[in-house]
Amino acid sequence: MRERAVSGTSEGPAPAADLDRPVVTESEIDTPPGTEPPAPAPYRSVFTAAPLAMAVVDREGMVVSANDSLATLLGSAPDELAGAVAADLVDLTCDARTWHAYREVLRGRQSRLRCTRRLKHPDGHSLWVQVTVAPLPADDRAVLLSVADISSRRELQARLRHLQMHDPVTRLPNRTLFFERLSAALEAEAYEQSGTGRIGLCYLDLDGFKAINDTLGHRVGDRLLAAVAERLTRCADEAGHARTSTPLVARLGGDEFALLVEDSTGTEQLAELAESVLEAIQDPFDISGQRLSVSASIGVVERHAAGTTPTALMQAADTTLYWAKADGKSRWTLFDPERNAHRMTRQALASTLRPAIDRGEFRLEYQPLVGMEDDRLHGVEALIRWNHPQFGVLTPNRFIGLAEEDGSIVPLGRWVLRTACRQARRWQLDHPGEPPIFVSVNVAVRQVWDSDLVADVAETLAETGLAPHLLQLELTESAVMGSAGRPLQTLKALSDMGVRIAIDDFGTGYSNLAYLSRLPVSVLKLDGTFVRGFQYDDRDTATRPNPADEVVVEAMIQLAHRLGLTVTAECVETSAQASRLRRIGCDTGQGWLYSRPVPPDRISELLGTPGVQAGVGNP
């Protein structure tokens, strides 16, 4: 049995025969072999009285001596520590990495080990310590183990972390802690070993909170948020009853909250949670003697955790919350991949719209405008197409709204105007023996406000050599009716120039017929919804037409003629429609009966023909 010195004893130097033994006494440390050590060693009193808990450990990991501070820290006597396995005292065997590093220090292959451990005191309380193991100076037969109690520091760090990770108003986890938990839940190790492998999120904000906050003040607003947090927590606790985990409730900022469901069982579970949240929040709140009411809009996302990132999940939740608000608020909406794909396509189109103009990705097709009396081609409407490199050929309804929103409708409109006028002039030159046809170009109201449309038209006509009466500009009824100021001045200037002005989709907006007589308009284009009622056949006795359809259209045509306007019927698809429209006096027809929109060369084929018959212009 080896003899081991215990801290606080005063043994003399070991006999010469003992110098080869691995036992190290305090008086031997820092003493070269074969020399007489000082008696006593000057550091012994320091080692004994030091407030830092320390022990001398031999190269085999056994405690040679320990000071009173270590004994007090571990709840034992110094002499009880001598001969103990040092690694067991401070739990250095709990993980393979620390254990390996400790053994490397004992073998002299590593200079130092520092780690943090949580120890159990004999009286039952836990303490956090920082353990340091390092070789003793000028001695290769022992290492010094020092143990610092960092429990107070850890407690302070825990309090600071709690403050950092929680919202001071609601005391809920804040955005930082929420994303920390979300990221951890989406780690492969978190869902591959156990659980459902799915994750769910209810992302909500309060409807009407801003009004309360602005009118009653932030103090009342904060109390309302705290009350909402209590109800959300109660909903989460009820949802977590009899389940493996309770949803995490967090305040992400402002009036936005989130409920994170790890290991969700499917959309039904998330739907139940969202319903319970809506019901809980709809009940009035008693805040500072006032009865306040708010509601919530909730975006719900539920999916497999594999392949999902925190960013992707939050983007989906944010999008779905936007849908819930757009659909009327005070409701929950489930994420729809198809709807989201449409939104993403819209964003992709918006981001590439302006560059596409410069790259020349647009082209025009033309749909004939045919006289009802002679079935001859009188004009064409220019219709834009986008040859998108990713999404194929796109019709105007896919991108014109985007162009109006971001202002790219102005350069795009200029391109359409010049291309259409140039083509109309080319047809005129290629067919000198035929009456020239006019070209009709759609104009957005933003073009009137954000550009000098009159100057653009004048420059284009001068550049192409097209006569003004061979250009027709179409504006929607809602854009023209009630126009005042600049729009009205622009229309009058264009009309004075000789350009024809047409109201498109007439009959669908807020028509002011008295005001119509004061507008510089020359053409009304009846919306297709009026014309579709003419699709019956006289020989079909099973389907009787509604006489009101024909009466309304006939009255509109007669009114237009009394005002000196011509009328074009859109969406003419059958001979029966054309016959009835001709009988009640409609001037021009446009629709698939005559032709679909076609490239310019197909229009050239129609010029000079005695009549545009059904299907002649179809591809």
Coordinates of C-alpha atoms in Angstrom, one line a residue:
M1 CA 0.0 0.0 0.0
R2 CA 1.5 3.3 -1.0
E3 CA 2.0 6.0 1.6
R4 CA 0.5 9.4 0.6
A5 CA 1.0 12.7 2.3
V6 CA -2.1 14.6 3.3
S7 CA -2.3 18.4 3.1
G8 CA -1.5 20.0 6.4
T9 CA 1.0 17.3 7.6
S10 CA 4.7 18.0 8.2
E11 CA 6.6 14.9 7.1
G12 CA 10.3 15.3 6.4
P13 CA 12.0 14.4 3.2
A14 CA 11.5 10.8 2.0
P15 CA 14.4 8.4 2.4
A16 CA 16.7 8.0 -0.6
A17 CA 15.2 4.6 -1.3
D18 CA 11.8 6.1 -1.7
L19 CA 12.8 8.7 -4.4
D20 CA 12.1 6.2 -7.2
R21 CA 8.6 5.6 -6.0
P22 CA 5.7 7.4 -7.8
V23 CA 4.6 8.8 -4.4
V24 CA 5.1 12.5 -4.2
T25 CA 5.0 14.4 -0.8
E26 CA 4.6 18.1 -0.6
S27 CA 8.2 18.6 0.5
E28 CA 9.5 16.7 -2.5
I29 CA 7.7 18.9 -5.1
D30 CA 10.2 21.3 -6.8
T31 CA 13.1 19.5 -5.1
P32 CA 15.7 18.0 -7.5
P33 CA 16.2 14.2 -6.9
G34 CA 19.1 13.4 -4.5
T35 CA 19.2 16.8 -2.9
E36 CA 18.0 17.7 0.6
P37 CA 14.6 19.6 0.4
P38 CA 14.0 22.7 2.5
A39 CA 12.1 22.0 5.7
P40 CA 9.4 23.0 5.5
A41 CA 8.7 23.8 1.8
P42 CA 7.9 27.5 1.5
Y43 CA 4.7 26.8 -0.5
R44 CA 3.2 24.4 2.0
S45 CA 1.5 27.1 4.0
V46 CA 0.2 28.7 0.8
F47 CA -1.1 25.4 -0.5
T48 CA -2.8 24.7 2.8
A49 CA -4.4 28.1 3.4
A50 CA -5.2 29.0 -0.2
P51 CA -8.9 29.8 -0.9
L52 CA -8.6 28.0 -4.2
A53 CA -9.4 24.3 -3.8
M54 CA -6.4 22.3 -4.9
A55 CA -4.9 18.8 -4.9
V56 CA -1.6 17.2 -5.9
V57 CA -2.3 14.2 -8.2
D58 CA 0.3 11.7 -9.3
R59 CA 0.7 10.5 -12.8
E60 CA -1.6 7.6 -12.2
G61 CA -4.5 9.9 -11.2
M62 CA -4.4 9.3 -7.5
V63 CA -4.7 12.2 -5.1
V64 CA -1.4 12.7 -3.1
S65 CA -2.6 15.6 -1.0
A66 CA -5.5 18.0 -0.9
N67 CA -6.0 21.3 0.9
D68 CA -8.8 22.3 3.2
S69 CA -10.5 24.4 0.5
L70 CA -11.0 21.3 -1.7
A71 CA -12.2 19.2 1.3
T72 CA -14.7 21.9 2.2
L73 CA -15.9 22.3 -1.4
L74 CA -16.5 18.6 -1.7
G75 CA -17.9 18.1 1.8
S76 CA -15.2 15.8 3.2
A77 CA -12.0 15.9 5.3
P78 CA -8.6 16.4 3.6
D79 CA -7.3 13.0 4.9
E80 CA -10.3 11.3 3.3
L81 CA -9.3 12.7 -0.1
A82 CA -5.7 11.3 -0.1
G83 CA -5.5 8.2 -2.2
A84 CA -8.8 8.9 -3.9
V85 CA -9.2 8.7 -7.7
A86 CA -9.1 12.4 -8.7
A87 CA -11.2 11.9 -11.8
D88 CA -14.0 10.5 -9.7
L89 CA -14.0 13.5 -7.3
V90 CA -14.7 16.0 -10.1
D91 CA -16.5 13.8 -12.6
L92 CA -13.8 13.9 -15.4
T93 CA -15.0 10.5 -16.7
C94 CA -18.5 11.7 -17.8
D95 CA -17.6 12.2 -21.4
A96 CA -14.9 10.6 -23.6
R97 CA -13.4 13.8 -24.8
T98 CA -12.7 15.2 -21.3
W99 CA -11.4 11.8 -20.1
H100 CA -9.0 11.5 -23.0
A101 CA -7.7 15.0 -22.5
Y102 CA -7.2 14.4 -18.8
R103 CA -5.2 11.2 -19.4
E104 CA -3.1 13.1 -21.9
V105 CA -2.2 15.7 -19.3
L106 CA -1.2 12.9 -16.8
R107 CA 1.0 11.3 -19.5
G108 CA 2.7 14.7 -20.2
R109 CA 1.4 14.8 -23.8
Q110 CA -0.9 17.8 -23.2
S111 CA -0.1 20.9 -21.2
R112 CA -3.4 21.7 -19.7
L113 CA -7.1 20.7 -19.3
R114 CA -9.8 23.1 -18.3
C115 CA -13.5 22.1 -18.1
T116 CA -16.7 22.9 -16.3
R117 CA -18.5 20.4 -14.2
R118 CA -21.7 20.2 -12.2
L119 CA -21.1 18.3 -8.9
K120 CA -23.4 17.0 -6.2
H121 CA -22.6 18.1 -2.6
P122 CA -23.2 15.5 0.1
D123 CA -25.8 17.9 1.7
G124 CA -27.9 17.6 -1.5
H125 CA -27.3 20.9 -3.3
S126 CA -25.5 21.1 -6.7
L127 CA -22.6 23.3 -7.5
W128 CA -20.8 24.3 -10.7
V129 CA -17.0 24.2 -10.7
Q130 CA -14.3 25.0 -13.1
V131 CA -11.6 22.3 -13.1
T132 CA -8.1 22.9 -14.2
V133 CA -5.4 20.2 -14.5
A134 CA -1.8 21.3 -15.2
P135 CA 1.7 19.9 -14.6
L136 CA 3.6 21.1 -11.5
P137 CA 6.6 23.3 -12.4
A138 CA 10.0 21.5 -12.3
D139 CA 8.4 18.2 -11.5
D140 CA 7.3 15.5 -13.9
R141 CA 5.8 13.1 -11.4
A142 CA 2.7 15.1 -10.4
V143 CA 0.1 17.5 -11.7
L144 CA -1.9 20.1 -9.8
L145 CA -5.7 19.8 -9.8
S146 CA -7.5 23.1 -9.0
V147 CA -11.2 23.5 -8.6
A148 CA -13.0 26.9 -8.6
D149 CA -16.6 27.2 -7.4
I150 CA -18.4 29.2 -10.2
S151 CA -21.9 28.5 -9.0
S152 CA -22.6 32.2 -8.3
R153 CA -21.2 33.1 -11.7
R154 CA -23.3 30.5 -13.4
E155 CA -26.4 31.6 -11.5
L156 CA -25.8 35.2 -12.6
Q157 CA -25.2 34.0 -16.2
A158 CA -28.4 32.0 -16.0
R159 CA -30.3 35.1 -14.8
L160 CA -28.8 37.3 -17.5
R161 CA -29.6 34.7 -20.1
H162 CA -33.1 34.5 -18.9
L163 CA -33.4 38.3 -19.2
Q164 CA -31.8 38.2 -22.6
M165 CA -34.0 35.3 -23.9
H166 CA -37.4 36.5 -22.5
D167 CA -39.7 39.4 -23.3
P168 CA -39.9 41.8 -20.4
V169 CA -43.6 42.7 -21.1
T170 CA -45.1 39.2 -21.4
R171 CA -42.3 37.1 -19.8
L172 CA -42.6 34.8 -22.7
P173 CA -39.5 33.5 -24.7
N174 CA -38.5 36.2 -27.1
R175 CA -37.5 36.0 -30.8
T176 CA -33.9 34.9 -29.9
L177 CA -34.9 32.0 -27.8
F178 CA -37.7 31.0 -30.2
F179 CA -35.3 30.7 -33.1
E180 CA -32.8 28.8 -30.9
R181 CA -35.5 26.3 -30.1
L182 CA -36.7 26.1 -33.7
S183 CA -33.2 25.5 -35.0
A184 CA -32.6 22.8 -32.4
A185 CA -35.9 21.1 -33.3
L186 CA -34.9 21.0 -37.0
E187 CA -31.6 19.4 -36.3
A188 CA -31.5 15.9 -37.7
E189 CA -30.6 14.4 -34.3
A190 CA -33.8 15.9 -32.8
Y191 CA -36.3 14.1 -34.9
E192 CA -34.5 11.0 -36.4
Q193 CA -34.2 9.0 -33.2
S194 CA -37.7 9.5 -31.8
G195 CA -40.9 11.5 -32.3
T196 CA -43.1 12.0 -35.3
G197 CA -40.4 13.8 -37.4
R198 CA -42.9 16.7 -38.1
I199 CA -43.1 20.2 -36.9
G200 CA -45.9 22.8 -36.7
L201 CA -46.2 26.5 -36.2
C202 CA -49.0 28.9 -35.5
Y203 CA -47.8 32.4 -36.3
L204 CA -50.3 35.2 -35.2
D205 CA -50.7 38.8 -34.7
L206 CA -53.5 40.8 -33.2
D207 CA -56.2 42.5 -35.2
G208 CA -57.0 46.0 -33.9
F209 CA -54.1 46.2 -31.4
K210 CA -52.5 49.2 -33.0
A211 CA -55.7 51.3 -32.5
I212 CA -55.8 50.4 -28.8
N213 CA -52.1 51.1 -28.4
D214 CA -52.4 54.5 -30.1
T215 CA -55.5 55.7 -28.4
L216 CA -55.1 54.3 -24.9
G217 CA -51.3 54.4 -24.6
H218 CA -48.5 51.9 -24.5
R219 CA -49.0 51.1 -20.8
V220 CA -52.5 49.8 -21.5
G221 CA -51.1 48.1 -24.7
D222 CA -48.4 46.3 -22.7
R223 CA -51.0 45.1 -20.2
L224 CA -53.1 43.8 -23.0
L225 CA -50.1 42.0 -24.5
A226 CA -49.4 40.4 -21.1
A227 CA -53.0 39.2 -20.8
V228 CA -52.9 37.8 -24.4
A229 CA -49.7 35.9 -23.4
E230 CA -51.4 34.4 -20.4
R231 CA -54.3 33.1 -22.6
L232 CA -51.8 31.7 -25.2
T233 CA -49.9 29.9 -22.5
R234 CA -53.1 28.4 -21.2
C235 CA -54.0 27.2 -24.7
A236 CA -50.5 25.7 -25.1
D237 CA -50.8 23.9 -21.7
E238 CA -54.2 22.5 -22.6
A239 CA -52.8 21.4 -26.0
G240 CA -49.9 19.7 -24.4
H241 CA -52.0 17.8 -21.9
A242 CA -51.6 14.1 -22.5
R243 CA -49.0 14.7 -25.2
T244 CA -45.3 14.3 -25.1
S245 CA -44.5 18.0 -25.2
T246 CA -46.2 21.4 -24.7
P247 CA -46.1 24.0 -27.5
L248 CA -43.6 26.8 -27.0
V249 CA -45.3 30.2 -26.8
A250 CA -43.1 33.1 -27.8
R251 CA -43.5 36.8 -28.5
L252 CA -41.6 37.7 -31.6
G253 CA -42.1 41.4 -31.4
G254 CA -44.8 44.0 -31.4
D255 CA -48.2 42.2 -31.4
E256 CA -46.8 39.1 -33.1
F257 CA -46.7 35.7 -31.3
A258 CA -45.8 32.2 -32.2
L259 CA -46.7 28.7 -30.9
L260 CA -44.1 26.1 -31.9
V261 CA -45.3 22.5 -31.9
E262 CA -42.4 20.0 -32.0
D263 CA -43.3 16.4 -33.0
S264 CA -46.7 17.5 -34.3
T265 CA -49.1 14.8 -35.3
G266 CA -50.5 16.5 -38.4
T267 CA -52.5 19.5 -39.6
E268 CA -55.5 18.5 -37.4
Q269 CA -53.5 19.1 -34.3
L270 CA -52.4 22.5 -35.5
A271 CA -55.9 23.4 -36.6
E272 CA -57.3 22.5 -33.1
L273 CA -54.6 24.7 -31.5
A274 CA -55.4 27.6 -33.9
E275 CA -59.1 27.3 -33.2
S276 CA -58.6 27.3 -29.4
V277 CA -56.3 30.4 -29.7
L278 CA -58.9 32.3 -31.8
E279 CA -61.6 31.5 -29.2
A280 CA -59.5 32.4 -26.3
I281 CA -58.5 35.8 -27.7
Q282 CA -62.0 36.7 -28.9
D283 CA -63.2 37.0 -25.3
P284 CA -63.0 40.6 -24.1
F285 CA -60.1 41.7 -21.8
D286 CA -60.6 43.8 -18.7
I287 CA -57.6 46.1 -18.6
S288 CA -57.2 49.0 -16.3
G289 CA -61.0 49.2 -15.8
Q290 CA -61.7 49.1 -19.5
R291 CA -63.2 46.3 -21.5
L292 CA -61.1 45.8 -24.6
S293 CA -61.7 43.5 -27.6
V294 CA -59.2 42.2 -30.1
S295 CA -59.0 39.3 -32.5
A296 CA -56.2 37.4 -34.1
S297 CA -55.1 36.3 -37.6
I298 CA -53.1 33.1 -37.6
G299 CA -50.9 31.5 -40.3
V300 CA -50.6 27.8 -39.8
V301 CA -47.7 25.7 -41.2
E302 CA -47.3 21.9 -40.6
R303 CA -44.7 19.8 -42.4
H304 CA -41.9 17.2 -42.2
A305 CA -38.9 18.5 -40.3
A306 CA -36.5 16.9 -42.7
G307 CA -35.5 19.3 -45.4
T308 CA -37.0 22.3 -43.6
T309 CA -35.0 25.3 -42.4
P310 CA -36.0 27.9 -39.8
T311 CA -36.0 30.5 -42.6
A312 CA -38.2 28.5 -44.9
L313 CA -40.6 27.7 -42.1
M314 CA -40.9 31.3 -41.0
Q315 CA -41.3 32.5 -44.6
A316 CA -44.2 30.1 -45.1
A317 CA -45.8 31.1 -41.8
D318 CA -45.4 34.8 -42.6
T319 CA -47.0 34.3 -46.0
T320 CA -49.9 32.4 -44.6
L321 CA -50.5 35.0 -41.9
Y322 CA -50.7 37.6 -44.7
W323 CA -53.3 35.4 -46.4
A324 CA -55.3 35.2 -43.2
K325 CA -55.4 39.0 -43.0
A326 CA -56.1 39.4 -46.7
D327 CA -59.0 36.9 -46.4
G328 CA -60.7 39.0 -43.7
K329 CA -58.8 38.7 -40.5
S330 CA -60.0 37.0 -37.3
R331 CA -59.3 33.6 -38.8
W332 CA -56.6 31.0 -39.3
T333 CA -55.3 29.9 -42.7
L334 CA -53.3 26.8 -43.5
F335 CA -50.3 27.1 -45.7
D336 CA -51.1 26.1 -49.4
P337 CA -48.1 25.2 -51.5
E338 CA -50.0 25.8 -54.7
R339 CA -51.0 29.3 -53.6
N340 CA -47.5 30.0 -52.5
A341 CA -46.1 28.8 -55.8
H342 CA -48.3 31.4 -57.5
R343 CA -47.1 34.1 -55.2
M344 CA -43.4 33.1 -55.8
T345 CA -44.1 33.1 -59.5
R346 CA -45.5 36.6 -59.2
Q347 CA -42.5 37.8 -57.3
A348 CA -40.2 36.2 -59.8
L349 CA -42.0 38.0 -62.6
A350 CA -41.9 41.3 -60.8
S351 CA -38.2 41.1 -60.3
T352 CA -37.4 40.3 -64.0
L353 CA -40.0 42.5 -65.6
R354 CA -37.8 45.6 -66.3
P355 CA -34.8 43.7 -67.5
A356 CA -37.1 41.7 -69.8
I357 CA -38.0 44.9 -71.6
D358 CA -34.3 45.6 -72.3
R359 CA -33.7 42.0 -73.4
G360 CA -36.6 42.1 -75.9
E361 CA -38.6 39.3 -74.5
F362 CA -41.9 40.8 -75.4
R363 CA -43.9 40.5 -78.7
L364 CA -47.2 41.6 -80.0
E365 CA -50.1 39.6 -81.4
Y366 CA -53.1 41.2 -83.2
Q367 CA -56.8 40.4 -83.0
P368 CA -59.0 41.6 -85.9
L369 CA -61.8 44.1 -85.4
V370 CA -64.4 43.3 -88.1
G371 CA -67.2 45.4 -89.4
M372 CA -70.6 43.9 -88.7
E373 CA -72.2 45.1 -92.0
D374 CA -69.4 44.1 -94.4
D375 CA -67.4 41.4 -92.5
R376 CA -64.2 43.2 -93.6
L377 CA -61.2 43.9 -91.5
H378 CA -61.4 47.4 -90.1
G379 CA -58.7 47.3 -87.5
V380 CA -56.7 45.2 -85.0
E381 CA -56.1 45.3 -81.3
A382 CA -52.5 44.9 -80.3
L383 CA -52.1 42.4 -77.5
I384 CA -48.7 41.9 -75.7
R385 CA -47.1 38.6 -74.9
W386 CA -44.1 37.8 -72.8
N387 CA -41.8 35.1 -74.0
H388 CA -40.5 34.3 -70.5
P389 CA -37.4 32.0 -70.6
Q390 CA -38.6 30.1 -67.6
F391 CA -42.5 30.2 -67.6
G392 CA -43.1 30.2 -71.4
V393 CA -45.5 32.5 -73.2
L394 CA -47.4 34.7 -70.7
T395 CA -50.6 36.7 -71.5
P396 CA -51.1 40.2 -70.2
N397 CA -53.2 39.2 -67.2
R398 CA -50.1 37.6 -65.7
F399 CA -47.9 40.6 -65.7
I400 CA -49.7 43.9 -66.6
G401 CA -50.8 44.3 -63.0
L402 CA -47.2 43.9 -61.8
A403 CA -46.0 46.4 -64.4
E404 CA -48.6 49.0 -63.1
E405 CA -47.5 48.4 -59.5
D406 CA -43.8 49.0 -60.0
G407 CA -44.1 51.6 -62.8
S408 CA -42.5 49.5 -65.6
I409 CA -45.8 49.9 -67.4
V410 CA -44.4 53.3 -68.7
P411 CA -41.4 51.9 -70.7
L412 CA -43.4 48.8 -71.6
G413 CA -46.3 50.9 -72.9
R414 CA -43.9 53.0 -75.0
W415 CA -42.6 49.9 -76.6
V416 CA -46.1 48.6 -77.3
L417 CA -47.1 51.9 -78.8
R418 CA -44.1 52.2 -81.1
T419 CA -44.2 48.5 -82.2
A420 CA -47.9 48.6 -83.0
C421 CA -47.8 51.9 -84.9
R422 CA -44.7 50.7 -86.9
Q423 CA -46.6 47.5 -87.8
A424 CA -49.7 49.3 -88.8
R425 CA -47.7 51.6 -91.1
R426 CA -46.0 48.5 -92.6
W427 CA -49.4 46.9 -93.4
Q428 CA -50.5 50.2 -95.1
L429 CA -47.3 50.3 -97.2
D430 CA -47.5 46.6 -98.1
H431 CA -51.2 46.9 -99.2
P432 CA -51.5 50.2 -100.9
G433 CA -54.7 49.3 -102.8
E434 CA -56.6 48.4 -99.6
P435 CA -58.2 50.9 -97.1
P436 CA -55.7 51.2 -94.2
I437 CA -56.6 49.5 -91.0
F438 CA -56.3 51.2 -87.6
V439 CA -54.4 49.7 -84.6
S440 CA -55.8 49.8 -81.1
V441 CA -53.4 50.0 -78.2
N442 CA -54.3 49.5 -74.5
V443 CA -53.2 52.3 -72.2
A444 CA -52.9 52.1 -68.4
V445 CA -54.0 55.0 -66.3
R446 CA -50.5 55.1 -64.7
Q447 CA -49.1 55.9 -68.2
V448 CA -51.2 59.0 -68.2
W449 CA -50.0 60.1 -64.7
D450 CA -46.4 59.0 -64.8
S451 CA -45.4 60.0 -68.4
D452 CA -46.1 62.6 -71.1
L453 CA -48.4 60.4 -73.1
V454 CA -49.3 63.1 -75.5
A455 CA -45.6 63.7 -76.3
D456 CA -45.0 59.9 -76.6
V457 CA -47.9 59.5 -79.1
A458 CA -46.9 62.6 -81.2
E459 CA -43.3 61.4 -81.4
T460 CA -44.3 57.8 -82.3
L461 CA -46.7 59.0 -85.1
A462 CA -44.0 61.3 -86.5
E463 CA -41.4 58.5 -86.3
T464 CA -43.5 55.8 -88.0
G465 CA -45.5 58.0 -90.4
L466 CA -48.8 56.6 -89.2
A467 CA -51.8 58.9 -89.5
P468 CA -53.4 59.9 -86.1
H469 CA -56.8 58.5 -87.1
L470 CA -55.3 55.1 -87.6
L471 CA -54.3 54.9 -83.9
Q472 CA -56.9 54.0 -81.3
L473 CA -56.1 54.1 -77.6
E474 CA -58.1 52.0 -75.2
L475 CA -58.6 52.9 -71.5
T476 CA -60.8 51.1 -69.0
E477 CA -64.1 52.5 -68.0
S478 CA -63.0 53.0 -64.4
A479 CA -60.0 55.0 -65.5
V480 CA -61.9 57.3 -67.8
M481 CA -65.2 57.9 -65.9
G482 CA -64.9 60.7 -63.5
S483 CA -61.5 61.8 -64.9
A484 CA -60.5 65.3 -64.1
G485 CA -57.3 67.3 -64.2
R486 CA -54.4 65.8 -66.0
P487 CA -56.1 62.6 -67.3
L488 CA -58.9 64.6 -68.9
Q489 CA -56.5 67.2 -70.4
T490 CA -54.5 64.3 -71.8
L491 CA -57.5 62.7 -73.4
K492 CA -58.6 66.0 -75.0
A493 CA -55.2 66.7 -76.3
L494 CA -55.0 63.2 -77.9
S495 CA -58.5 63.6 -79.4
D496 CA -57.6 67.0 -80.8
M497 CA -54.6 65.4 -82.4
G498 CA -56.9 63.1 -84.3
V499 CA -56.3 59.9 -82.2
R500 CA -59.4 57.8 -81.4
I501 CA -60.2 57.2 -77.8
A502 CA -62.0 54.0 -76.8
I503 CA -63.5 52.9 -73.5
D504 CA -62.7 49.3 -72.9
D505 CA -64.8 46.8 -70.9
F506 CA -67.7 49.3 -71.0
G507 CA -70.6 48.5 -68.7
T508 CA -68.6 46.8 -65.9
G509 CA -67.5 50.0 -64.0
Y510 CA -69.3 52.9 -62.4
S511 CA -70.8 54.3 -65.5
N512 CA -71.8 58.0 -65.4
L513 CA -73.7 58.3 -68.7
A514 CA -74.2 62.0 -68.3
Y515 CA -70.5 62.5 -67.9
L516 CA -69.8 60.3 -70.9
S517 CA -71.1 63.0 -73.3
R518 CA -68.4 65.4 -72.1
L519 CA -65.5 63.0 -72.6
P520 CA -63.4 63.1 -75.8
V521 CA -64.4 59.4 -76.5
S522 CA -65.2 58.0 -80.0
V523 CA -65.6 54.3 -79.3
L524 CA -67.3 52.1 -76.7
K525 CA -66.2 48.5 -76.4
L526 CA -69.0 46.4 -74.8
D527 CA -67.7 44.0 -72.2
G528 CA -67.9 40.4 -73.1
T529 CA -70.3 39.6 -70.3
F530 CA -73.1 41.4 -72.2
V531 CA -72.3 39.5 -75.4
R532 CA -72.3 36.0 -73.9
G533 CA -76.0 36.2 -73.4
F534 CA -76.4 36.1 -77.2
Q535 CA -75.0 32.6 -77.6
Y536 CA -78.3 30.9 -78.0
D537 CA -79.5 29.6 -81.3
D538 CA -83.1 30.4 -82.5
R539 CA -83.6 26.8 -83.4
D540 CA -82.7 25.6 -79.9
T541 CA -86.2 25.5 -78.3
A542 CA -84.8 24.0 -75.1
T543 CA -82.8 27.1 -74.2
R544 CA -84.9 30.3 -74.2
P545 CA -82.9 33.6 -74.1
N546 CA -83.5 36.2 -71.5
P547 CA -85.1 39.2 -73.4
A548 CA -83.5 41.6 -71.0
D549 CA -80.0 40.8 -72.3
E550 CA -80.8 42.0 -75.8
V551 CA -82.8 45.0 -74.5
V552 CA -79.9 46.2 -72.4
V553 CA -77.3 45.9 -75.1
E554 CA -79.6 47.5 -77.7
A555 CA -80.2 50.5 -75.4
M556 CA -76.5 50.9 -74.8
I557 CA -75.8 50.9 -78.6
Q558 CA -78.6 53.4 -79.3
L559 CA -77.3 55.7 -76.6
A560 CA -73.8 55.5 -77.9
H561 CA -75.0 56.3 -81.5
R562 CA -77.0 59.3 -80.2
L563 CA -73.7 60.6 -78.6
G564 CA -71.9 60.1 -81.9
L565 CA -69.9 57.0 -80.8
T566 CA -69.3 53.7 -82.5
V567 CA -69.7 50.4 -80.6
T568 CA -67.5 47.3 -80.7
A569 CA -68.7 44.1 -79.2
E570 CA -66.1 41.9 -77.5
C571 CA -66.1 38.1 -77.2
V572 CA -68.1 37.4 -80.3
E573 CA -67.8 33.6 -80.7
T574 CA -70.9 32.4 -82.6
S575 CA -72.7 33.3 -85.8
A576 CA -75.9 33.7 -83.7
Q577 CA -74.2 36.4 -81.6
A578 CA -73.0 38.2 -84.7
S579 CA -76.5 38.1 -86.3
R580 CA -78.2 39.6 -83.2
L581 CA -75.5 42.3 -82.7
R582 CA -75.8 43.2 -86.4
R583 CA -79.6 43.5 -86.1
I584 CA -79.5 45.9 -83.1
G585 CA -76.9 48.1 -84.8
C586 CA -73.5 47.1 -83.4
D587 CA -70.7 48.5 -85.6
T588 CA -67.7 46.2 -85.0
G589 CA -67.1 42.8 -83.6
Q590 CA -64.1 41.2 -82.0
G591 CA -63.7 37.6 -80.9
W592 CA -62.9 34.0 -81.8
L593 CA -65.6 33.9 -84.4
Y594 CA -63.3 36.0 -86.6
S595 CA -59.9 35.1 -85.2
R596 CA -57.8 34.5 -82.1
P597 CA -54.9 36.9 -81.6
V598 CA -52.3 36.1 -84.3
P599 CA -48.9 37.2 -85.4
P600 CA -48.6 40.1 -87.9
D601 CA -48.1 37.9 -91.0
R602 CA -51.6 36.3 -90.4
I603 CA -53.2 39.8 -90.4
S604 CA -51.5 40.4 -93.8
E605 CA -53.3 37.3 -95.2
L606 CA -56.6 38.8 -94.1
L607 CA -56.1 42.1 -95.8
G608 CA -57.7 42.3 -99.2
T609 CA -60.0 39.3 -98.6
P610 CA -63.7 40.0 -99.3
G611 CA -64.8 39.0 -95.8
V612 CA -63.3 37.7 -92.5
Q613 CA -65.2 34.4 -92.1
A614 CA -65.3 32.3 -89.0
G615 CA -62.0 30.6 -88.4
V616 CA -60.0 32.3 -91.2
G617 CA -57.6 33.9 -88.8
N618 CA -57.3 31.0 -86.4
P619 CA -54.0 29.3 -86.1

